[in-house]
Each structure stands twice: as C-alpha cells, then as structure tokens.
Coordinates of C-alpha atoms and ligand atoms in Angstrom, one line a residue:
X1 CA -6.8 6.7 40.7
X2 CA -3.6 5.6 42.2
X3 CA -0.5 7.7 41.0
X4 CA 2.3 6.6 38.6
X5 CA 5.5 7.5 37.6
X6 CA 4.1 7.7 34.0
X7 CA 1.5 7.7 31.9
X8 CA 3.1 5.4 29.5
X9 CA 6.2 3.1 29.7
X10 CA 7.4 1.7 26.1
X11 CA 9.4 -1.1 26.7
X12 CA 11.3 -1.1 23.1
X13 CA 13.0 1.6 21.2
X14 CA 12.2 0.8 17.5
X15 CA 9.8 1.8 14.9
X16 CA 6.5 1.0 16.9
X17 CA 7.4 2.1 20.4
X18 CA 9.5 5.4 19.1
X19 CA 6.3 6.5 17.5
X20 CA 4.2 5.4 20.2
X21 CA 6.1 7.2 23.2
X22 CA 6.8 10.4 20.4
X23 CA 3.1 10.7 19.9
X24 CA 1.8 9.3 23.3
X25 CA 4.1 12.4 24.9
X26 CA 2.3 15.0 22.2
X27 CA -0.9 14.3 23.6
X28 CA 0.5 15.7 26.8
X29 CA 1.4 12.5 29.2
X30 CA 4.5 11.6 30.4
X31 CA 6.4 9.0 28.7
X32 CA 9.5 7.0 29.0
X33 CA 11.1 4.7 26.7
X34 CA 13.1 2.0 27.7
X35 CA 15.8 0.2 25.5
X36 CA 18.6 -2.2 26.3
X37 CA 20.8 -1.6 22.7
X38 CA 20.5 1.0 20.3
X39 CA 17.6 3.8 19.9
X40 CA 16.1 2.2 16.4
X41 CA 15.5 -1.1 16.3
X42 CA 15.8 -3.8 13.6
X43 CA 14.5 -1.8 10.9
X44 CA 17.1 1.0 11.2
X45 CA 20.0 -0.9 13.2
X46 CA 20.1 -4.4 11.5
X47 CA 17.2 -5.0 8.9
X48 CA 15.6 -2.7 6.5
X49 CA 17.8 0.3 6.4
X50 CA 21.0 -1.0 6.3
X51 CA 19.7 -4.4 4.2
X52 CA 18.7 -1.7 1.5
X53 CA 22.1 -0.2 1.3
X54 CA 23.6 -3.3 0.8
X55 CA 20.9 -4.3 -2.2
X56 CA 21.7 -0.8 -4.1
X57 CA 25.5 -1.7 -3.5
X58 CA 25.2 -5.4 -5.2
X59 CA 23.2 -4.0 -8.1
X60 CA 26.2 -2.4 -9.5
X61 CA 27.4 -5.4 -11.0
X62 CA 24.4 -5.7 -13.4
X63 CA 24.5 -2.4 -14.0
X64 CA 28.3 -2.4 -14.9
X65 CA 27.3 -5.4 -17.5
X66 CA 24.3 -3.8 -19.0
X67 CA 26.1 -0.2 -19.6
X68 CA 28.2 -2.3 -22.2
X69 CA 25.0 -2.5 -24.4
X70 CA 24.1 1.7 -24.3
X71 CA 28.2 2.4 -25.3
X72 CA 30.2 2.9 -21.8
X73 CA 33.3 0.8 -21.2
X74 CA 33.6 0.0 -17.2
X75 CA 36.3 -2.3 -17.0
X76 CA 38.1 -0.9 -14.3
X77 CA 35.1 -1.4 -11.5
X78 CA 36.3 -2.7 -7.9
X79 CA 34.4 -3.2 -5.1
X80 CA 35.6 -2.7 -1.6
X81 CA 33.3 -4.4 1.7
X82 CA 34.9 -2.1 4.1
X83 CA 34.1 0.8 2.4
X84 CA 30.6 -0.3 2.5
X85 CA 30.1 -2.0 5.6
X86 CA 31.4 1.3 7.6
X87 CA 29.7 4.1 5.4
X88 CA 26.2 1.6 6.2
X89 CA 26.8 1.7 9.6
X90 CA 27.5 5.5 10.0
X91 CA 24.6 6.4 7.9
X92 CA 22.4 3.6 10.4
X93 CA 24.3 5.3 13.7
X94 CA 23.1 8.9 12.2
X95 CA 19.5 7.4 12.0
X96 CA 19.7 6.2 15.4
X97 CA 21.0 9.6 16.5
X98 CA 17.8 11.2 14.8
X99 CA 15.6 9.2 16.6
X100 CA 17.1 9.9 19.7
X101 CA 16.9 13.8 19.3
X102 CA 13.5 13.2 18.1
X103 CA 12.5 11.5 21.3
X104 CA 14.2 14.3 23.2
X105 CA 12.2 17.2 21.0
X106 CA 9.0 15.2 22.3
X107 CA 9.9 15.1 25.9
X108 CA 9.9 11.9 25.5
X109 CA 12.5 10.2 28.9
X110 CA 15.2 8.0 27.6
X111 CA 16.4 4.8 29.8
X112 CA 19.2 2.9 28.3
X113 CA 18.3 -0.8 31.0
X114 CA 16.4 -4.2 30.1
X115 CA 13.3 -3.8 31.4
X116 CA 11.0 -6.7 33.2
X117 CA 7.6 -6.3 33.8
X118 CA 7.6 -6.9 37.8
X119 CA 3.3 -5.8 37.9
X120 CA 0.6 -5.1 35.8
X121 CA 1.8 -1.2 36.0
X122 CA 5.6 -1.8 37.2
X123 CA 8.6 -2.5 35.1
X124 CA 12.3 -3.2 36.8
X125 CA 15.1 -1.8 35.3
X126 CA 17.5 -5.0 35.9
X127 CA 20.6 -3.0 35.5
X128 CA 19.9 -0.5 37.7
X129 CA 17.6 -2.4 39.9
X130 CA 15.3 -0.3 40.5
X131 CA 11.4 -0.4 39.6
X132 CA 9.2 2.3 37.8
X133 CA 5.5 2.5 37.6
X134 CA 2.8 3.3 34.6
X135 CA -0.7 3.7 34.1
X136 CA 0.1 2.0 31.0
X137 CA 2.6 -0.6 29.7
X138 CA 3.6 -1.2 26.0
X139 CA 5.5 -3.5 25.0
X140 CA 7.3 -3.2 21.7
X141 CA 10.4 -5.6 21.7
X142 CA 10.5 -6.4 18.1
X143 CA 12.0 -9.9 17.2
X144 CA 15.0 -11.9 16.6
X145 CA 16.6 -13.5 13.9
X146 CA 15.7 -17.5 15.2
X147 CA 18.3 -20.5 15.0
X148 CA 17.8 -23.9 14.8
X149 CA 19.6 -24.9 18.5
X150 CA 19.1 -28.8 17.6
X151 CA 21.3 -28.7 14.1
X152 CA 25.0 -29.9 15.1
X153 CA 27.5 -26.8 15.0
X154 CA 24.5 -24.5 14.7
X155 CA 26.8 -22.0 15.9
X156 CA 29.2 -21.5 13.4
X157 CA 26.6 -20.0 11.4
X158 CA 25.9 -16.4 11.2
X159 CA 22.4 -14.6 11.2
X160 CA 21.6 -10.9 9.5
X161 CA 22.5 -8.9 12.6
X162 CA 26.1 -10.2 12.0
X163 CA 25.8 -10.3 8.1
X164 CA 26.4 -6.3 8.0
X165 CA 29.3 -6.2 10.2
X166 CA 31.3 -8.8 8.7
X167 CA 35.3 -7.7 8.9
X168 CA 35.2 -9.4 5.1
X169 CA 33.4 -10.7 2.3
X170 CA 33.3 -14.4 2.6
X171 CA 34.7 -16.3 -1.3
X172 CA 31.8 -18.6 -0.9
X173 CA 28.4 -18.6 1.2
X174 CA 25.4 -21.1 2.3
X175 CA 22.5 -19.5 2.8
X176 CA 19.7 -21.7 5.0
X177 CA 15.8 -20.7 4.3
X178 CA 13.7 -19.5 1.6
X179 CA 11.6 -16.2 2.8
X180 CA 12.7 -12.6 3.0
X181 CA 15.8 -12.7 4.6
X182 CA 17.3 -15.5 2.9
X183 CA 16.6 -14.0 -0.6
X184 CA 17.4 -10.3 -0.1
X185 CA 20.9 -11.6 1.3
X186 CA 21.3 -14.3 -1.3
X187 CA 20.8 -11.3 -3.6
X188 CA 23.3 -9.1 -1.9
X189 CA 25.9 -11.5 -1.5
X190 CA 25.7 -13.1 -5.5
X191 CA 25.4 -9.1 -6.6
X192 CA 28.9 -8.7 -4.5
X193 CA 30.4 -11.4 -6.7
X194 CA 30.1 -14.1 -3.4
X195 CA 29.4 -17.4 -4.5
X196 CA 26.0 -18.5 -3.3
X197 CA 24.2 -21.2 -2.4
X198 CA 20.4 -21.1 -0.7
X199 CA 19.3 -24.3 1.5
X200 CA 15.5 -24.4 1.5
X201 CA 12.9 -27.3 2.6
X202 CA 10.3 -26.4 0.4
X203 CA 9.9 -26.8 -3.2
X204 CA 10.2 -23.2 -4.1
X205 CA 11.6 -20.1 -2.1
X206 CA 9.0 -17.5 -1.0
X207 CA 6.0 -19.6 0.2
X208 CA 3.0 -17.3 1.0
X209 CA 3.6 -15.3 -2.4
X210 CA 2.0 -16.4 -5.2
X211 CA 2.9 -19.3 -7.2
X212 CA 3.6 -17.5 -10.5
X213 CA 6.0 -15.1 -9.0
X214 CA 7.8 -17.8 -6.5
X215 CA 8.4 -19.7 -9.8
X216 CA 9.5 -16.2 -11.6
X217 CA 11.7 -15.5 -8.4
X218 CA 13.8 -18.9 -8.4
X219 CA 14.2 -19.1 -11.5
X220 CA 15.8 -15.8 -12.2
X221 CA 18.0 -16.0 -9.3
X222 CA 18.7 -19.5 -10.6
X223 CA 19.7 -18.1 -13.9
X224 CA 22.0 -15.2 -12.8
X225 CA 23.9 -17.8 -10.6
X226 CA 22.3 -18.5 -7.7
X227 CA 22.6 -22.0 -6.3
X228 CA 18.9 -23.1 -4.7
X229 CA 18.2 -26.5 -3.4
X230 CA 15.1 -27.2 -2.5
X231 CA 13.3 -29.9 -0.4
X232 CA 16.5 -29.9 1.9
X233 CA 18.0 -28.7 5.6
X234 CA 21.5 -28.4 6.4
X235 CA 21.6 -31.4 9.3
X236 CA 25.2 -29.7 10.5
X237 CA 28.2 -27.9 10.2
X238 CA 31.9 -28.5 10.9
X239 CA 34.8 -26.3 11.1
X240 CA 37.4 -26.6 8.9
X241 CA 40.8 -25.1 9.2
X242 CA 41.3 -21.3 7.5
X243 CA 37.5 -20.4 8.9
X244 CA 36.3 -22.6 6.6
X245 CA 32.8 -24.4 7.2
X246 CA 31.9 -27.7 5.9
X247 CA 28.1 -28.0 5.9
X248 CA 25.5 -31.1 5.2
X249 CA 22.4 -31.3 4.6
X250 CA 19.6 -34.0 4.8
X251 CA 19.7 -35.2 1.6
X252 CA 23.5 -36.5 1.8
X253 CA 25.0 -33.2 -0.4
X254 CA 28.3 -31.5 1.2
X255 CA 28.9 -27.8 0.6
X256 CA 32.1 -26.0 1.5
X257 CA 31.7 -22.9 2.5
X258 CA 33.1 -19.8 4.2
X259 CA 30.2 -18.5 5.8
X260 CA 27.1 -19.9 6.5
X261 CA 23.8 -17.8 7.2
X262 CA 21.0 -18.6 9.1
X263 CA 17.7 -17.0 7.8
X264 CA 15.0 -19.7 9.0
X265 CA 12.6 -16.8 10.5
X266 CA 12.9 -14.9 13.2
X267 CA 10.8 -15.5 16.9
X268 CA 8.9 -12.3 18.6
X269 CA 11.5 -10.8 21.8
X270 CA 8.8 -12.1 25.0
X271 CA 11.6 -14.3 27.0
X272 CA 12.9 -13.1 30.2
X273 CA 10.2 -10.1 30.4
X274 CA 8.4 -11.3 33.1
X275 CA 5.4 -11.1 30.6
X276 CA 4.2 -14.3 32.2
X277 CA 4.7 -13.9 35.8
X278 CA 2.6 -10.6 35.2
X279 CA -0.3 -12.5 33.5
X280 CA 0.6 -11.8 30.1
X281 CA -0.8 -14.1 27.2
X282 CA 1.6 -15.9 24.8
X283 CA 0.7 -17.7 21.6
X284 CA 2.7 -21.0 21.0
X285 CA 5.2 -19.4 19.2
X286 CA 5.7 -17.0 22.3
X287 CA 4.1 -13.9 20.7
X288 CA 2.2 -11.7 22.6
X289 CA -1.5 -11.8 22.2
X290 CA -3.4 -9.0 21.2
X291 CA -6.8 -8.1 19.7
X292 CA -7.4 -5.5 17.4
X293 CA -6.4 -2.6 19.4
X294 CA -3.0 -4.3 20.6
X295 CA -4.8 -5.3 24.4
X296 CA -2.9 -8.1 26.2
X297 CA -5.2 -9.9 28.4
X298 CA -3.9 -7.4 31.3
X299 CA -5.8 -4.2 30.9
X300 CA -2.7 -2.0 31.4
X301 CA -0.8 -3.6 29.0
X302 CA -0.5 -3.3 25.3
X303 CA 1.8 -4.7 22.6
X304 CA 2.6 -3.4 19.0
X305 CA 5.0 -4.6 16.3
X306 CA 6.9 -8.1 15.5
X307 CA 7.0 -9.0 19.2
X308 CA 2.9 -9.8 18.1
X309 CA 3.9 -11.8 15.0
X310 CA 1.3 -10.4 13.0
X311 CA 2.3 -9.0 9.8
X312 CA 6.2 -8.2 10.5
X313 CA 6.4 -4.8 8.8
X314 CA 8.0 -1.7 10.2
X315 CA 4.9 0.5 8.9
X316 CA 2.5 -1.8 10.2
X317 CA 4.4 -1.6 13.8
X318 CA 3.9 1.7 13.1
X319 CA 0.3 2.0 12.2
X320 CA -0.7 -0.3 15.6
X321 CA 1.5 2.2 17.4
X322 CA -0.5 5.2 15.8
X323 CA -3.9 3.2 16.4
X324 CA -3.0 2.7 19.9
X325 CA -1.9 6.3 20.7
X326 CA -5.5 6.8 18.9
X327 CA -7.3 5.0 21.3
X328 CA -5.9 5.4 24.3
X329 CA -4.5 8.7 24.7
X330 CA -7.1 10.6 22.2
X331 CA -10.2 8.5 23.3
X332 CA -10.8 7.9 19.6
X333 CA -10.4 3.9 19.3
X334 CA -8.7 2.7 16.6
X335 CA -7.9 -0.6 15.2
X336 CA -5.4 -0.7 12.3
X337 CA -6.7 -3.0 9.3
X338 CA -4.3 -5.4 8.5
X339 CA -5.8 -6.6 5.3
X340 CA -4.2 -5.5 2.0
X341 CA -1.1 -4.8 3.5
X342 CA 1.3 -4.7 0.6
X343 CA 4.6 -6.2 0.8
X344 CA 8.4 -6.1 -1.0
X345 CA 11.2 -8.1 -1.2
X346 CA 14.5 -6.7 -2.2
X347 CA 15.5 -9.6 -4.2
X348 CA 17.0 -9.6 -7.8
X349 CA 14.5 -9.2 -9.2
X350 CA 12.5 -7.3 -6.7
X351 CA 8.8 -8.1 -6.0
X352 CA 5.9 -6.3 -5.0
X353 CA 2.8 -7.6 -3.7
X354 CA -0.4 -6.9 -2.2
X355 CA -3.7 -8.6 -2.0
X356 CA -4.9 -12.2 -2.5
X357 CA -2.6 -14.6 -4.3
X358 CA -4.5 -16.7 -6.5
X359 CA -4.6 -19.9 -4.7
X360 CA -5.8 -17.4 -1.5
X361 CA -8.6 -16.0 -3.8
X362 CA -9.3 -19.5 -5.0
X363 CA -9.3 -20.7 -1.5
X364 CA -12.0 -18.3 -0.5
X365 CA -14.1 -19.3 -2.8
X366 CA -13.9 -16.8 -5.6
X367 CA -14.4 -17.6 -9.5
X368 CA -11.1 -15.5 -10.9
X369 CA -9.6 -13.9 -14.0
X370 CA -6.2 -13.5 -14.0
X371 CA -4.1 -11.5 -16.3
X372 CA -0.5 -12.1 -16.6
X373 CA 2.1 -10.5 -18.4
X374 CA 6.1 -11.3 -18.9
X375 CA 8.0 -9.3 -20.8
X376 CA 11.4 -8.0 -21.3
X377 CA 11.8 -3.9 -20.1
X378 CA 13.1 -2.0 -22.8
X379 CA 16.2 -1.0 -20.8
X380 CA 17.4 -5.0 -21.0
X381 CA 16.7 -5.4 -24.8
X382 CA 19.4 -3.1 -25.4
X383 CA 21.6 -3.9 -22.3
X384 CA 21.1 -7.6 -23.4
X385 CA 20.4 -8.3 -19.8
X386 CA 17.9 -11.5 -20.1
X387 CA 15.7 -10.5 -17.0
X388 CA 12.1 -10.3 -17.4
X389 CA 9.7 -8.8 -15.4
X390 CA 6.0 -10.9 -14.4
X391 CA 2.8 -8.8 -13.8
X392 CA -0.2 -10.3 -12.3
X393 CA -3.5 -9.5 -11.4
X394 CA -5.9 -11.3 -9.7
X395 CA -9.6 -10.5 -10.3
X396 CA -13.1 -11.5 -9.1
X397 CA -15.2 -13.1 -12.1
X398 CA -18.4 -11.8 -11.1
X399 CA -17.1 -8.2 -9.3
X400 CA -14.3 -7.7 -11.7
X401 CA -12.7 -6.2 -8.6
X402 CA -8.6 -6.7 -8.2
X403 CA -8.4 -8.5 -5.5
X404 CA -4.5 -9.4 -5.7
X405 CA -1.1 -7.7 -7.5
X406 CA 2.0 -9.4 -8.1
X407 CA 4.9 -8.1 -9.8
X408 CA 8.6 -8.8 -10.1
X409 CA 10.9 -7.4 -11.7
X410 CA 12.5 -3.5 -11.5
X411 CA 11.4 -1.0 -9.8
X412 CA 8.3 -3.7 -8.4
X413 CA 8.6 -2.7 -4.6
X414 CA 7.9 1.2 -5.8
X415 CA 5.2 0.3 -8.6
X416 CA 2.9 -2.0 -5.4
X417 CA 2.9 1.2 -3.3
X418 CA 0.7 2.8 -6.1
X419 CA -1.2 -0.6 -6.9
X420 CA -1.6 -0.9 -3.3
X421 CA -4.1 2.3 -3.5
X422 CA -6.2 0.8 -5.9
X423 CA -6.4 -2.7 -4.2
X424 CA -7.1 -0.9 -0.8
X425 CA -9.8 1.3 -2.6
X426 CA -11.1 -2.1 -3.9
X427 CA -11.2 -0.9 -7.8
X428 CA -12.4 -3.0 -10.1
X429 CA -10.6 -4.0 -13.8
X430 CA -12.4 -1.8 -15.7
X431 CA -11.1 1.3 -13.3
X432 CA -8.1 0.5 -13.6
X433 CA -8.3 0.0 -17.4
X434 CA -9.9 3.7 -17.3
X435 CA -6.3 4.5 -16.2
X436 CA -4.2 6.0 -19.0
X437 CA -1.0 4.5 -19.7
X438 CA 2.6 6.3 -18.6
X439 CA 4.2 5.7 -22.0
X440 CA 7.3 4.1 -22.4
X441 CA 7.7 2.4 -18.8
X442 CA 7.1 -0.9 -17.7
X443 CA 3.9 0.0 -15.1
X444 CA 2.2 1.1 -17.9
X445 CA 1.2 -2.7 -18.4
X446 CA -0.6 -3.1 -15.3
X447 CA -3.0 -1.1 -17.5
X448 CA -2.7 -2.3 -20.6
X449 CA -3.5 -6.1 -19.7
X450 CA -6.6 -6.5 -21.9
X451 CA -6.9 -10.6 -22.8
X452 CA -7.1 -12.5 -19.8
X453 CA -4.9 -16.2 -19.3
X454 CA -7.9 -18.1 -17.7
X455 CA -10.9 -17.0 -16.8
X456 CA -13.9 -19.2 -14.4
X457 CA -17.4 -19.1 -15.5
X458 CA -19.0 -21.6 -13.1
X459 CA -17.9 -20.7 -9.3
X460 CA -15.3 -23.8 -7.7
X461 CA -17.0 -27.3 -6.8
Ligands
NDP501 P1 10.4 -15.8 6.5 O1 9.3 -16.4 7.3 O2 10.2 -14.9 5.4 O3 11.3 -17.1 6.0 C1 11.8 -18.0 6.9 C2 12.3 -19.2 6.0 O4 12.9 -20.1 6.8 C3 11.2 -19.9 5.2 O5 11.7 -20.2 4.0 C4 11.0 -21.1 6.1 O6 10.5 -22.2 5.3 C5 12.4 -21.4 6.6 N1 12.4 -22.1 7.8 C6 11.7 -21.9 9.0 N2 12.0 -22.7 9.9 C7 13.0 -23.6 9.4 C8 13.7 -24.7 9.9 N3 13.5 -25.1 11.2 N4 14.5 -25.3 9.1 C9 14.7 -24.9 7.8 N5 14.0 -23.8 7.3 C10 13.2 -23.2 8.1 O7 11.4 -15.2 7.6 P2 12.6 -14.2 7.5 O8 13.5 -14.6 8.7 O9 13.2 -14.3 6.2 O10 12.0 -12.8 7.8 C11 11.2 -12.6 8.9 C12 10.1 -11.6 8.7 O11 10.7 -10.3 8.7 C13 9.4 -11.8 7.4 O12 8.4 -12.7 7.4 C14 9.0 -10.4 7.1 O13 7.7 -10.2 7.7 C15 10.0 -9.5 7.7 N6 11.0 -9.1 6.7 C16 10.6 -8.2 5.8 C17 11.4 -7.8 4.8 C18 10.9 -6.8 3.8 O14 9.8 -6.2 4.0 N7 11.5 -6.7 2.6 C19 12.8 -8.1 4.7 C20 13.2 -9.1 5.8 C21 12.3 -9.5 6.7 P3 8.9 -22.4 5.0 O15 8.7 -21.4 3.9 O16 8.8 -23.8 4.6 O17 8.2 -22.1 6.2

C-alpha cells in the first residue's frame, strides 16, 4: 500500500464535503479540506441561508397589510436594504465561522488554495504550487449560478451571488427564468416593494412541479403584482445612462429596468480541475459522473453534491456525503436513495412537494385519484388577504398509496417535511385518513380530503 499524505482530500468546503471530511476525520483518518473562497458554500454563503433571510424580510409587507384586518394600525413601517443586507451577511460570516471551528474540533486540516487534481491520488494547490497526495479524492465543488454568454450585454446582468450584496435596492427589476431562483427572488424583491418583472420561455414558471400548483404559483404572484411573461427570452441588454438597463426580449417587448437578474440555472463547478486530464467522467452538461455510491470512473475518486447535478439539495449533498463516509471509511456501503426527496420553494406563496406529480404518476403508468383542495386559511378571511392555499394528493387507484403531495400556500415548505414521512413510508389514503385532524390549522386538510376530483377505473391506453 503506497503511503499518502492523507486518507481523504475534500476538494470543496460546503455542505457535502464539510460533513464528509468532519465525519471521514471521526472515523479516525486524516483529512484535509481544501477551499478556494469561504468555509460554507452556496447554501450558507450565497443561497439558502442568506436567500431565507431575505424571504422572512419581504413578508413584512403582507403582514403590515393583513394586521389592518385583526385591529393594529402600522402606518409608519420603513424598510431599510442596508440594514438587511449587512445583518444577512454577519449572521452568514458567523455560520461560516462555525463551520470552520467545527472542522478544527474534528481535526479536520484546513487549506485556503484552488485545488487541481494533478493524479488519481494527487491534487495541486495552484496558489501555493505545491502537490499533496490521498488514498482518496472527493470532490465536492458545488455549482454556479450559469449565464447565457451568447445574449448581447449578458454582463450587465446580475446573478444571486451578487443579489445579496447589492449597495441598494434597485426601483425596478427583470428577472430572467422560471425555477427556484428566479421565483424565490422575484418574491423577495416584489415583498421589498421592487417592481418586478420575471422573463420565462415556458408557458408557466416551475416546470418539473405539478401542473395544478405551477398554475396556483403564477397566478398568485401574478395577482399580488408580479409581472410574468411567458414563452419569451431577453435577446439583450443595453446600458442606459443613471445605471439604468434597457432590456429586449424575443418577442419585440422593451423593459426598462434597474437591475436585471440572471436565474437560468446554474452548471456543476468541474472546469479547470484537471478532472479530465486525471480520467475523470463528465456528463454533457459537465457534471461529474457517479453511480450510486458517488464512484467516478477513477477508483480513488468520489464526488458528492451539485457538482453531480443530481438532485441540487443541500441535505441530499449531505446524505451522499454521509453515505460515502458509510461506505468507505466504515466498510458498511451505502447508497443514499434519491427517490421521494421532498422539495420547497420559498416563493409567495411557498410550496412543498414531494413525490410523483400527476402527469409523472400518469406517465408511469398508474390509474390515479387525486384529491384537491383550495381554500382560503382562516388567518386571510379576516386579514382580507385574497391568497389561497392548494392541497394535492396524488394516489394510486388500485394501491390507494400517496404516491405524490403538493401544497402551496403558508407554512407549505414546513407542512411537506411531515408529508414527506408518510410518502417515504409509502402510506396509503386510508392511513393517512386514520390520522386525526389538528383542529383549526390548515394541514389539517391533508386529512380531511374525503371526495376525490377524478378518479381512473380502467388503467391508461
Ligand atoms: P432551475 O432549474 O430551477 O430554473 C432554471 C430556469 O431557467 C428554468 O425556468 C429554465 O427554463 C430557465 N432557463 C434555463 N436555461 C435558460 C436559457 N438558456 N434561457 C432562458 N431560460 C433558461 O434553476 P435555478 O437556477 O433556479 O436553481 C438551481 C437549482 O438550485 C434548482 O434546480 C434547485 O435544485 C436548487 N435550488 C433550490 C432551492 C430550494 O430548495 N428552495 C432554491 C434555489 C435553488 P425551463 O423550465 O424551460 O427549463
């Protein structure tokens, strides 16, 4: 067995590789972590973390307007982006910091370089220039936020990294896609008072959910002032004096703007790695390859997180970094199931989902009930807020087993955790209609759903 510098080098310092290198060091073996930023990654640094500070910030507004309706008087409300903007990015530094000093309680080596893979078992350290050896390699780079090169004045644009340190709020802003990013920040900004406007190719925003809630989603944004046009690109953007931008799109429209966001997906962190000069696999979209245990083709070299493009979620970076810590430091092998992975999007109004949408269940052959539910909360009857909230469940026909939950509305993100158990579990209608109800809350009618909207008796031609 030839000797290494380490028994594991992480090449990536957010939520996969920290937990990898943390519990990789536990087991006993030596363990260095290399990053070229900020200990944290997306998640803490620029995505979830501070994303979610900025969501609780823009739902003042509506909660300013609905305390009218239960007696309080809050006319004298002001809202200050510097104040936010700098208390976000202390309380993200102070996360950072606890990673850090949680790497260090695990013995865990620190290197602050960009690392290149120079060898199946050897990474360079390109600032310092020197090379370090591993018995094993993971590599946990995460993603970035991607931008279309090709679109005239492409640059002017901003992405989400630069979205949370912006020296101020913009009057007006053009936000380009329709998935997570685009809506969470179209939320945040139109919450801040911002005057916003989403560019999306589609038909309707959140492809990959199902079609009930996409339709639920636009249109509630829609109706609490949210500009979306669909089925259209922005082909460029010009400069126009004061900072301001002057952006078109494909289908002839002009939109003034004073900042324009680019949140068109994001594209897994493999270039310049040297991932294919050491024999690395890359998918088209230049993700690593990995089978269920996070293996690269190179038998030294593993890779967990968005820098796979598999399901870009910080806990399922986190379960493949468990599951790989499983299997190769614990000689238990573990592959982390990615099915019924639930997901949340921040957006007014939030949504929750996990399982099968229905044209997913459809597609895979199953005969389906669904149950669906739209109602007002009791908390916007009185507030005279208009929102509703959408409940959905998908269910085999012949099982009666819930394959899929969709909800949006409040609270949705919080109330999927829960469902998520009972999809995972695989419970069927009936179980959950065993449930008692949590009386008066609006989860209580994921319960309470008794009269199905359609129902299949013969299976699909
Ligand atoms: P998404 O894949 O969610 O959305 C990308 C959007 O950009 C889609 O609407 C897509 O359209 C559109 N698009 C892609 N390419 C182009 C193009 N060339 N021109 C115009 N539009 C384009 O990616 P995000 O960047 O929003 O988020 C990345 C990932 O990060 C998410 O998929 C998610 O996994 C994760 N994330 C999770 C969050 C959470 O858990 N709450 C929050 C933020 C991110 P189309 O639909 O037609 O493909």
């Amino acid at each position: 067995m030839p000797q290494y510098d380490y028994d594991l080098i992480v090449i990536g310092a957010g939520s996969g590789g920290v937990r990898a290198a943390r519990l990789a060091s536990k087991s006993g073996a030596k363990v260095a972590i290399i990053e070229q930023v900020q200990v944290g990654g997306t998640c803490v640094l620029r995505g979830c973390v501070p994303k979610k500070f900025l969501v609780y910030a823009s739902e003042y507004s509506q909660a300013f307007r609905d305390a009218k309706g239960f007696g309080w008087t809050v006319d004298w409300a002001r809202f200050d982006w510097p104040t936010l903007r700098d208390a976000v990015q202390n309380e993200v530094n102070r996360l950072s910091g606890l990673y850090i000093k949680n790497l260090n309680a695990a013995n865990v080596e620190i290197i602050e370089d960009r690392a290149m893979l120079d060898g199946p078992n050897s990474v360079r350290l390109t600032r310092e220039g020197k090379s370090l050896s591993a018995a094993r390699i993971l590599i946990a780079t995460g993603g970035h936020t991607y931008r279309p090169e090709e679109t005239l004045g492409q640059e002017l644009g901003i992405t989400s990294s630069d979205a949370f340190l912006l020296e101020e709020l913009p009057a007006r802003v053009v936000i380009a896609g329709g998935g997570f990013i685009a809506l969470e920040f179209a939320t945040i900004f139109s919450g801040l008072g911002v005057d916003t406007t989403v560019v999306y190719r589609g038909e309707r925003v959140l492809r990959g959910f199902d079609h009930d809630l996409r339709a639920h989603v636009q249109a509630d944004l829609e109706r609490t002032g949210v500009k979306i046009l669909c089925g259209s690109t922005i082909s460029e953007i010009a400069a126009l004096p004061g900072n301001r931008k002057l952006v078109s799109l494909s289908n002839s429209m002009r939109i003034e703007a004073d900042q324009v966001l680019w949140a068109v997906g994001r594209t897994p962190n493999t270039a310049g790695l040297g991932l294919e000069e050491a024999g690395v696999k890359l998918s088209p979209r230049g993700a690593v390859v990995v089978d269920e245990y996070s293996r690269t083709n190179v038998p030294s070299i593993w890779a967990v997180g968005d820098v796979t493009d598999r399901i870009n979620l910080t806990p399922v970076a986190i379960r493949e970094a468990v599951a790989f810590v499983e299997s190769e430091f614990h000689e238990r092998p573990t592959a982390f199931d990615h099915a019924d992975v639930a997901s949340a999007v921040f957006s007014r109004p939030p949504v929750g989902a996990v399982g099968l949408t229905e044209e997913e269940a459809r597609g895979k052959g199953h005969r389906l009930t669904i149950y669906r539910s739209v109602f007002r909360p009791m908390k916007n009857i009185l507030a005279g807020n208009e929102q509703r909230m959408l409940m959905k469940l998908v269910v085999d026909s012949k099982t009666d087993r819930v394959l899929g939950v969709h909800i949006a509305g409040a609270d949705a993100p919080e109330m999927i955790q829960l469902a998520a158990i009972a999809v995972k579990a695989g419970l069927t209608k009936a179980q959950w209609d065993m449930t008692c109800a949590v009386h008066p809350t609006a989860a209580e009618e994921l319960v309470l759903m008794g009269e199905p909207v359609s129902h299949d008796n013969e299976a699909p031609a």
